[in-house]
Tab-separated table of C-alpha atoms in Angstrom:
chain	number	residue	atom	x	y	z
Y	1	UNK	CA	258.006	181.422	89.298
Y	2	UNK	CA	255.866	178.307	89.503
Y	3	UNK	CA	252.948	180.034	87.875
Y	4	UNK	CA	255.117	180.981	84.886
Y	5	UNK	CA	256.084	177.338	84.232
Y	6	UNK	CA	252.487	176.076	84.033
Y	7	UNK	CA	251.596	177.609	80.599
Y	8	UNK	CA	254.889	176.319	79.174
Y	9	UNK	CA	254.173	172.750	80.329
Y	10	UNK	CA	250.645	172.865	78.853
Y	11	UNK	CA	251.996	174.031	75.498
Y	12	UNK	CA	254.515	171.193	75.357
Y	13	UNK	CA	251.831	168.558	76.189
Y	14	UNK	CA	249.469	169.845	73.515
Y	15	UNK	CA	252.212	169.701	70.882
Y	16	UNK	CA	253.154	166.127	71.783
Y	17	UNK	CA	249.521	164.976	71.680
Y	18	UNK	CA	249.024	166.461	68.205
Y	19	UNK	CA	252.130	164.756	66.874
Y	20	UNK	CA	251.084	161.400	68.316
Y	21	UNK	CA	247.679	161.776	66.730
Y	22	UNK	CA	249.153	162.489	63.324
Y	23	UNK	CA	251.434	159.478	63.554
Y	24	UNK	CA	248.565	157.134	64.437
Y	25	UNK	CA	246.337	158.207	61.509
Y	26	UNK	CA	249.171	157.863	59.063
Y	27	UNK	CA	249.920	154.332	60.248
Y	28	UNK	CA	246.237	153.279	60.023
Y	29	UNK	CA	245.989	154.515	56.457
Y	30	UNK	CA	249.088	152.638	55.436
Y	31	UNK	CA	247.814	149.422	57.090
Y	32	UNK	CA	244.430	149.631	55.299
Y	33	UNK	CA	246.132	150.048	51.961
Y	34	UNK	CA	248.416	147.123	52.589
Y	35	UNK	CA	245.579	144.629	53.604
Y	36	UNK	CA	242.921	145.405	50.895
Y	37	UNK	CA	240.711	142.259	50.291
Y	38	UNK	CA	241.838	140.279	47.216
Y	39	UNK	CA	239.489	139.112	44.405
Y	40	UNK	CA	237.567	136.071	45.733
Y	41	UNK	CA	238.156	132.658	44.202
Y	42	UNK	CA	235.032	130.625	43.413
Y	43	UNK	CA	234.798	126.915	42.589
Y	44	UNK	CA	232.656	126.376	39.541
Y	45	UNK	CA	231.040	123.416	37.764
Y	46	UNK	CA	229.539	123.173	34.301
Y	47	UNK	CA	225.823	122.810	33.665
Y	48	UNK	CA	225.238	119.376	32.153
Y	49	UNK	CA	222.401	118.032	29.999
Y	50	UNK	CA	221.032	114.479	30.158
Y	51	UNK	CA	217.829	112.473	30.239
Y	52	UNK	CA	216.502	111.954	33.728
Y	53	UNK	CA	216.450	108.280	34.719
Y	54	UNK	CA	215.802	107.659	38.392
Y	55	UNK	CA	213.456	105.659	40.595
Y	56	UNK	CA	211.121	106.971	43.262
Y	57	UNK	CA	208.958	105.161	45.783
Y	58	UNK	CA	205.189	105.278	45.321
Y	59	UNK	CA	202.359	103.536	47.195
Y	60	UNK	CA	200.223	101.022	45.318
Y	61	UNK	CA	197.387	98.566	45.882
Y	62	UNK	CA	197.140	94.921	44.895
Y	63	UNK	CA	193.753	93.913	43.487
Y	64	UNK	CA	192.375	90.623	42.245
Y	65	UNK	CA	192.690	90.256	38.491
Y	66	UNK	CA	188.992	89.341	38.391
Y	67	UNK	CA	186.494	89.705	41.223
Y	68	UNK	CA	182.779	88.889	41.191
Y	69	UNK	CA	180.112	89.541	43.787
Y	70	UNK	CA	177.714	86.588	43.410
Y	71	UNK	CA	174.005	87.482	43.599
Y	72	UNK	CA	171.115	85.127	42.835
Y	73	UNK	CA	169.085	85.734	39.697
Y	74	UNK	CA	165.742	85.178	41.473
Y	75	UNK	CA	164.430	85.603	44.974
Y	76	UNK	CA	164.788	82.262	46.741
Y	77	UNK	CA	165.845	80.484	49.915
Y	78	UNK	CA	169.288	78.972	50.392
Y	79	UNK	CA	168.880	75.213	50.480
Y	80	UNK	CA	172.567	74.338	50.873
Y	81	UNK	CA	175.968	75.985	50.470
Y	82	UNK	CA	179.128	73.956	49.977
Y	83	UNK	CA	181.864	76.631	50.120
Y	84	UNK	CA	183.143	79.048	52.695
Y	85	UNK	CA	185.676	81.828	52.929
Y	86	UNK	CA	189.037	80.601	51.651
Y	87	UNK	CA	187.584	77.762	49.553
Y	88	UNK	CA	189.230	77.268	46.163
Y	89	UNK	CA	186.733	76.755	43.350
Y	90	UNK	CA	186.886	75.770	39.682
Y	91	UNK	CA	184.897	77.228	36.808
Y	92	UNK	CA	181.311	75.895	36.906
Y	93	UNK	CA	181.675	74.292	40.332
Y	94	UNK	CA	178.410	74.175	42.317
Y	95	UNK	CA	178.690	76.485	45.305
Y	96	UNK	CA	175.090	76.747	46.554
Y	97	UNK	CA	171.593	75.425	45.870
Y	98	UNK	CA	168.489	77.594	46.146
Y	99	UNK	CA	164.820	76.695	46.299
Y	100	UNK	CA	161.944	78.728	44.865
Y	101	UNK	CA	158.575	76.861	44.695
Y	102	UNK	CA	157.010	79.561	42.524
Y	103	UNK	CA	159.638	78.975	39.839
Y	104	UNK	CA	158.743	75.280	39.745
Y	105	UNK	CA	155.056	76.235	39.387
Y	106	UNK	CA	155.904	78.598	36.539
Y	107	UNK	CA	157.806	75.841	34.774
Y	108	UNK	CA	154.872	73.423	35.124
Y	109	UNK	CA	152.501	76.045	33.750
Y	110	UNK	CA	154.778	76.824	30.816
Y	111	UNK	CA	155.143	73.146	30.039
Y	112	UNK	CA	151.357	72.675	30.078
Y	113	UNK	CA	150.884	75.602	27.691
Y	114	UNK	CA	153.475	74.149	25.353
Y	115	UNK	CA	151.732	70.776	25.309
Y	116	UNK	CA	148.384	72.418	24.540
Y	117	UNK	CA	149.912	74.457	21.745
Y	118	UNK	CA	151.551	71.370	20.290
Y	119	UNK	CA	148.222	69.482	20.375
Y	120	UNK	CA	146.418	72.312	18.614
Y	121	UNK	CA	149.163	72.473	16.017
Y	122	UNK	CA	148.907	68.712	15.380
Y	123	UNK	CA	145.117	68.992	15.040
Y	124	UNK	CA	145.481	71.862	12.574
Y	125	UNK	CA	148.012	69.881	10.543
Y	126	UNK	CA	145.588	66.921	10.314
Y	127	UNK	CA	142.693	69.132	9.266
Y	128	UNK	CA	144.859	70.850	6.660
Y	129	UNK	CA	145.908	67.496	5.253
Y	130	UNK	CA	142.263	66.317	5.070
Y	131	UNK	CA	140.981	69.497	3.441
Y	132	UNK	CA	143.926	69.570	1.065
Y	133	UNK	CA	143.150	65.996	-0.009
Y	134	UNK	CA	139.475	66.867	-0.565
Y	135	UNK	CA	140.400	69.870	-2.624
Y	136	UNK	CA	142.784	67.852	-4.761
Y	137	UNK	CA	140.088	65.233	-5.518
Y	138	UNK	CA	137.514	67.895	-6.396
Y	139	UNK	CA	140.016	69.652	-8.595
Y	140	UNK	CA	140.774	66.381	-10.397
Y	141	UNK	CA	137.058	65.628	-10.880
Y	142	UNK	CA	136.347	69.135	-12.145
Y	143	UNK	CA	138.328	68.258	-15.241
Y	144	UNK	CA	135.178	66.434	-16.444
Y	145	UNK	CA	132.539	69.041	-17.252
Y	146	UNK	CA	129.404	68.908	-15.087
Y	147	UNK	CA	130.755	66.541	-12.410
Y	148	UNK	CA	131.724	69.207	-9.805
Y	149	UNK	CA	130.195	72.598	-9.421
Y	150	UNK	CA	132.659	75.470	-9.684
Y	151	UNK	CA	131.396	76.946	-6.388
Y	152	UNK	CA	132.192	73.740	-4.487
Y	153	UNK	CA	135.719	73.725	-5.840
Y	154	UNK	CA	136.234	77.329	-4.778
Y	155	UNK	CA	134.881	76.635	-1.272
Y	156	UNK	CA	137.268	73.703	-0.899
Y	157	UNK	CA	140.203	75.862	-2.028
Y	158	UNK	CA	139.405	78.679	0.418
Y	159	UNK	CA	138.972	76.185	3.265
Y	160	UNK	CA	142.424	74.775	2.539
Y	161	UNK	CA	143.977	78.247	2.588
Y	162	UNK	CA	142.272	79.016	5.908
Y	163	UNK	CA	143.572	75.771	7.406
Y	164	UNK	CA	147.083	76.633	6.285
Y	165	UNK	CA	146.914	80.099	7.889
Y	166	UNK	CA	145.545	78.657	11.137
Y	167	UNK	CA	148.318	76.075	11.194
Y	168	UNK	CA	150.959	78.776	10.774
Y	169	UNK	CA	149.471	80.745	13.672
Y	170	UNK	CA	149.435	77.675	15.885
Y	171	UNK	CA	153.020	76.899	14.986
Y	172	UNK	CA	154.034	80.394	16.129
Y	173	UNK	CA	152.056	79.911	19.353
Y	174	UNK	CA	153.838	76.629	19.943
Y	175	UNK	CA	157.226	78.319	19.401
Y	176	UNK	CA	156.279	81.066	21.837
Y	177	UNK	CA	155.240	78.490	24.430
Y	178	UNK	CA	158.512	76.634	23.863
Y	179	UNK	CA	160.495	79.880	24.400
Y	180	UNK	CA	158.540	80.598	27.585
Y	181	UNK	CA	159.321	77.137	28.906
Y	182	UNK	CA	162.990	77.584	28.019
Y	183	UNK	CA	163.108	80.920	29.834
Y	184	UNK	CA	161.566	79.452	32.988
Y	185	UNK	CA	163.903	76.464	32.774
Y	186	UNK	CA	166.910	78.800	32.539
Y	187	UNK	CA	165.668	80.764	35.524
Y	188	UNK	CA	165.287	77.498	37.393
Y	189	UNK	CA	168.887	76.741	36.462
Y	190	UNK	CA	169.957	79.890	38.320
Y	191	UNK	CA	168.867	78.196	41.526
Y	192	UNK	CA	172.178	76.397	41.246
Y	193	UNK	CA	174.877	78.954	41.996
Y	194	UNK	CA	178.122	78.054	40.236
Y	195	UNK	CA	181.645	79.529	40.247
Y	196	UNK	CA	182.241	81.970	37.363
Y	197	UNK	CA	185.967	81.162	37.112
Y	198	UNK	CA	188.847	79.485	38.923
Y	199	UNK	CA	189.500	81.400	42.115
Y	200	UNK	CA	189.064	81.721	45.857
Y	201	UNK	CA	185.934	82.509	47.845
Y	202	UNK	CA	186.885	85.618	49.821
Y	203	UNK	CA	183.492	86.437	51.317
Y	204	UNK	CA	180.408	84.494	52.433
Y	205	UNK	CA	177.347	86.274	53.786
Y	206	UNK	CA	174.545	83.643	53.795
Y	207	UNK	CA	173.697	80.341	55.411
Y	208	UNK	CA	171.078	77.631	54.688
Y	209	UNK	CA	167.596	79.073	55.130
Y	210	UNK	CA	168.578	82.639	54.232
Y	211	UNK	CA	166.280	84.542	51.903
Y	212	UNK	CA	168.293	85.964	49.026
Y	213	UNK	CA	167.443	87.911	45.915
Y	214	UNK	CA	168.837	89.963	43.017
Y	215	UNK	CA	170.991	92.983	43.777
Y	216	UNK	CA	168.149	95.355	42.792
Y	217	UNK	CA	165.346	93.589	44.615
Y	218	UNK	CA	165.646	95.485	47.880
Y	219	UNK	CA	167.936	96.885	50.542
Y	220	UNK	CA	168.306	93.503	52.190
Y	221	UNK	CA	169.787	92.028	49.019
Y	222	UNK	CA	172.534	94.641	48.611
Y	223	UNK	CA	175.040	92.257	50.190
Y	224	UNK	CA	176.211	89.458	47.868
Y	225	UNK	CA	175.882	85.802	48.758
Y	226	UNK	CA	179.535	85.138	47.951
Y	227	UNK	CA	182.525	86.942	46.531
Y	228	UNK	CA	184.953	85.094	44.300
Y	229	UNK	CA	188.360	86.462	43.292
Y	230	UNK	CA	190.976	85.283	40.831
Y	231	UNK	CA	194.254	85.689	42.718
Y	232	UNK	CA	196.643	83.560	40.657
Y	233	UNK	CA	197.171	86.807	38.770
Y	234	UNK	CA	196.905	90.207	40.420
Y	235	UNK	CA	196.589	93.808	39.347
Y	236	UNK	CA	198.941	96.295	41.005
Y	237	UNK	CA	197.313	99.717	40.726
Y	238	UNK	CA	199.750	102.616	41.143
Y	239	UNK	CA	198.464	106.219	41.297
Y	240	UNK	CA	201.339	107.952	39.494
Y	241	UNK	CA	201.676	111.686	40.258
Y	242	UNK	CA	201.138	113.998	37.319
Y	243	UNK	CA	204.790	115.063	37.190
Y	244	UNK	CA	205.864	111.419	36.750
Y	245	UNK	CA	203.169	110.544	34.195
Y	246	UNK	CA	205.418	110.827	31.133
Y	247	UNK	CA	207.751	108.248	29.659
Y	248	UNK	CA	205.734	105.260	30.925
Y	249	UNK	CA	206.704	102.232	28.846
Y	250	UNK	CA	204.111	99.456	28.645
Y	251	UNK	CA	205.855	96.110	29.102
Y	252	UNK	CA	208.552	97.426	31.456
Y	253	UNK	CA	209.312	95.533	34.656
Y	254	UNK	CA	208.805	97.376	37.937
Y	255	UNK	CA	209.915	96.154	41.364
Y	256	UNK	CA	207.903	96.464	44.566
Y	257	UNK	CA	207.867	95.197	48.130
Y	258	UNK	CA	205.114	94.438	50.646
Y	259	UNK	CA	205.133	94.749	54.440
Y	260	UNK	CA	204.429	91.008	54.797
Y	261	UNK	CA	207.790	90.203	53.156
Y	262	UNK	CA	209.976	93.230	53.967
Y	263	UNK	CA	213.245	91.625	52.845
Y	264	UNK	CA	211.987	90.370	49.473
Y	265	UNK	CA	211.448	92.042	46.136
Y	266	UNK	CA	208.631	91.262	43.723
Y	267	UNK	CA	208.130	92.443	40.158
Y	268	UNK	CA	205.224	93.338	37.924
Y	269	UNK	CA	204.833	94.323	34.278
Y	270	UNK	CA	203.286	97.643	33.243
Y	271	UNK	CA	200.170	96.520	31.352
Y	272	UNK	CA	197.587	99.315	31.305
Y	273	UNK	CA	197.880	103.120	31.478
Y	274	UNK	CA	194.770	105.246	32.087
Y	275	UNK	CA	196.048	108.224	30.017
Y	276	UNK	CA	193.803	110.404	32.173
Y	277	UNK	CA	194.734	112.339	35.306
Y	278	UNK	CA	192.306	112.264	38.221
Y	279	UNK	CA	191.314	115.888	38.836
Y	280	UNK	CA	190.931	115.277	42.581
Y	281	UNK	CA	194.229	113.552	43.327
Y	282	UNK	CA	196.245	114.777	40.297
Y	283	UNK	CA	197.428	111.224	39.713
Y	284	UNK	CA	197.163	108.820	36.773
Y	285	UNK	CA	196.206	105.190	37.530
Y	286	UNK	CA	198.616	102.675	36.040
Y	287	UNK	CA	198.083	98.903	36.293
Y	288	UNK	CA	200.779	96.264	36.511
Y	289	UNK	CA	200.188	92.539	35.996
Y	290	UNK	CA	201.670	90.447	38.788
Y	291	UNK	CA	202.081	86.674	38.627
Y	292	UNK	CA	200.882	85.172	41.914
Y	293	UNK	CA	200.719	81.489	41.034
Y	294	UNK	CA	202.361	80.604	44.365
Y	295	UNK	CA	199.669	82.515	46.258
Y	296	UNK	CA	202.080	84.447	48.458
Y	297	UNK	CA	200.527	87.814	47.714
Y	298	UNK	CA	196.951	88.785	48.506
Y	299	UNK	CA	194.546	91.325	47.097
Y	300	UNK	CA	194.215	94.388	49.275
Y	301	UNK	CA	197.914	94.604	50.158
Y	302	UNK	CA	199.552	98.040	49.922
Y	303	UNK	CA	203.007	97.589	48.400
Y	304	UNK	CA	205.751	100.175	48.010
Y	305	UNK	CA	206.597	100.483	44.321
Y	306	UNK	CA	210.035	101.473	43.028
Y	307	UNK	CA	208.656	103.567	40.187
Y	308	UNK	CA	210.968	104.527	37.290
Y	309	UNK	CA	210.933	108.227	36.430
Y	310	UNK	CA	211.929	109.092	32.875
Y	311	UNK	CA	212.059	112.259	30.788
Y	312	UNK	CA	211.367	112.121	27.069
Y	313	UNK	CA	213.780	115.033	26.472
Y	314	UNK	CA	217.162	115.913	28.046
Y	315	UNK	CA	217.132	118.433	30.894
Y	316	UNK	CA	219.809	120.502	32.670
Y	317	UNK	CA	221.544	119.479	35.905
Y	318	UNK	CA	223.745	121.307	38.409
Y	319	UNK	CA	225.276	120.212	41.739
Y	320	UNK	CA	222.741	120.244	44.530
Y	321	UNK	CA	224.872	122.721	46.492
Y	322	UNK	CA	224.773	125.186	43.585
Y	323	UNK	CA	221.117	126.018	44.192
Y	324	UNK	CA	220.573	128.872	46.631
Y	325	UNK	CA	217.237	129.702	48.196
Y	326	UNK	CA	216.016	132.877	49.827
Y	327	UNK	CA	212.563	134.024	50.809
Y	328	UNK	CA	212.292	135.833	47.460
Y	329	UNK	CA	213.838	133.436	44.948
Y	330	UNK	CA	215.560	130.190	44.098
Y	331	UNK	CA	218.664	130.778	41.990
Y	332	UNK	CA	222.102	129.660	40.919
Y	333	UNK	CA	225.142	131.904	40.517
Y	334	UNK	CA	226.465	131.861	36.975
Y	335	UNK	CA	229.992	133.097	36.293
Y	336	UNK	CA	230.327	134.874	32.984
Y	337	UNK	CA	233.549	136.700	32.007
Y	338	UNK	CA	234.658	136.698	35.626
Y	339	UNK	CA	231.491	138.345	36.961
Y	340	UNK	CA	228.662	136.764	38.947
Y	341	UNK	CA	225.025	136.650	37.844
Y	342	UNK	CA	222.021	135.446	39.747
Y	343	UNK	CA	219.838	133.241	37.522
Y	344	UNK	CA	216.401	132.314	38.832
Y	345	UNK	CA	215.555	128.627	38.377
Y	346	UNK	CA	212.961	126.045	39.244
Y	347	UNK	CA	214.199	122.746	40.595
Y	348	UNK	CA	213.080	119.288	39.499
Y	349	UNK	CA	214.200	115.823	40.549
Y	350	UNK	CA	217.359	114.737	42.321
Y	351	UNK	CA	219.660	112.412	40.410
Y	352	UNK	CA	222.383	111.354	42.793
Y	353	UNK	CA	224.201	114.518	43.861
Y	354	UNK	CA	222.879	116.576	40.971
Y	355	UNK	CA	219.531	118.316	40.715
Y	356	UNK	CA	217.370	119.129	37.730
Y	357	UNK	CA	216.933	122.853	37.037
Y	358	UNK	CA	214.739	124.834	34.668
Y	359	UNK	CA	215.442	128.460	33.865
Y	360	UNK	CA	217.706	130.749	31.891
Y	361	UNK	CA	220.669	128.374	31.792
Y	362	UNK	CA	222.345	126.545	28.937
Y	363	UNK	CA	224.482	123.472	28.774
Y	364	UNK	CA	228.141	124.346	29.443
Y	365	UNK	CA	227.428	127.423	31.585
Y	366	UNK	CA	229.652	127.697	34.655
Y	367	UNK	CA	227.919	128.049	38.015
Y	368	UNK	CA	229.290	128.429	41.512
Y	369	UNK	CA	229.439	125.078	43.250
Y	370	UNK	CA	228.338	126.710	46.477
Y	371	UNK	CA	225.324	128.906	45.885
Y	372	UNK	CA	224.826	131.576	48.544
Y	373	UNK	CA	223.251	134.998	48.691
Y	374	UNK	CA	226.488	136.283	50.273
Y	375	UNK	CA	228.051	136.241	46.799
Y	376	UNK	CA	226.269	139.209	45.342
Y	377	UNK	CA	225.494	139.663	41.660
Y	378	UNK	CA	228.073	141.701	39.752
Y	379	UNK	CA	230.998	140.626	41.929
Y	380	UNK	CA	234.256	140.085	40.082
Y	381	UNK	CA	235.714	136.687	40.952
Y	382	UNK	CA	238.436	134.281	39.966
Y	383	UNK	CA	237.098	130.849	38.976
Y	384	UNK	CA	238.582	127.491	39.791
Y	385	UNK	CA	237.231	124.294	38.288
Y	386	UNK	CA	235.935	122.092	41.062
Y	387	UNK	CA	236.963	118.484	41.356
Y	388	UNK	CA	234.279	115.825	40.817
Y	389	UNK	CA	234.078	115.236	44.534
Y	390	UNK	CA	233.440	118.904	45.227
Y	391	UNK	CA	231.171	119.570	42.266
Y	392	UNK	CA	228.719	116.908	43.316
Y	393	UNK	CA	228.786	117.551	47.042
Y	394	UNK	CA	225.815	119.147	48.661
């Protein structure tokens, strides 16, 4: 009896399990249909076009407007020096005296040669005058036939011409001797070392008794006696990167700061543009004129320059957050007719909360405010115009 009930119980259990299974699958299918994911809503912003106008920070270097390394013209000994580092000098001010006995000897020799040449010239002038007078008298007497032989008159004429030629040669010799004396005198004048312009002595390398000479006279003369710089006006040299080397306006004011005065701003005027990019650094040197009449700034300082960056033509901008980056590409997601497109771009400069982009975009295109590779290309979406706060957020 018990054995007969066992197959019946197994049959009933199997039937109930099958029915439960069918009910579960039917409920799951109904639930999936009822919770299908809706079309995503995407905040969009329009691509804008404008001329870039921002400022970036670049390093610079302050240099003296004029700087001269003072070398002597001749080899000599320092007799005295009246300036030192930090001394302010005026144009033509005597800074050092040198002594060179051989230069004095050369001047004495040149002067002696000039005196000799002048004496010879005076003698030749007297002889010419005498012979000219004799010739004139003979020529006057020859008017009476038979008084003066024709040969004597010709000899007197030739002698006068020879005297005149000799006098001309002696005059040229005297001029040459005078030029030689002038040259030696000028060289002797170089023994007085004077300031080339108003400025400050920034370097002194000699003392009384030092042997000095021209810059090319030997290895020991490679160091200048003095260095003088004009610092009332300075040059601010800024190596501008190649990508910022357009739209530079000569005459524009540019602000900068220096570590010595961290809380103060200074300004310079763009004065000179190299118009040539250094192939090693890929930068273009630009010089600014800086007024330093109060002497607060010094040459050699390294200021931080607030450099204006300008574009000559308008460029396209999108919110910074609209740019997505993966290991393969940089792109924005454009929404066209409700469908997403990935558009590869190159980024430029930041302007506030917008970023410059270059690629297959046009002004007025709508792009997703939040660029992400999770929003695949070809996805159908519903767009919602972002508020200004959202469209410019990162």
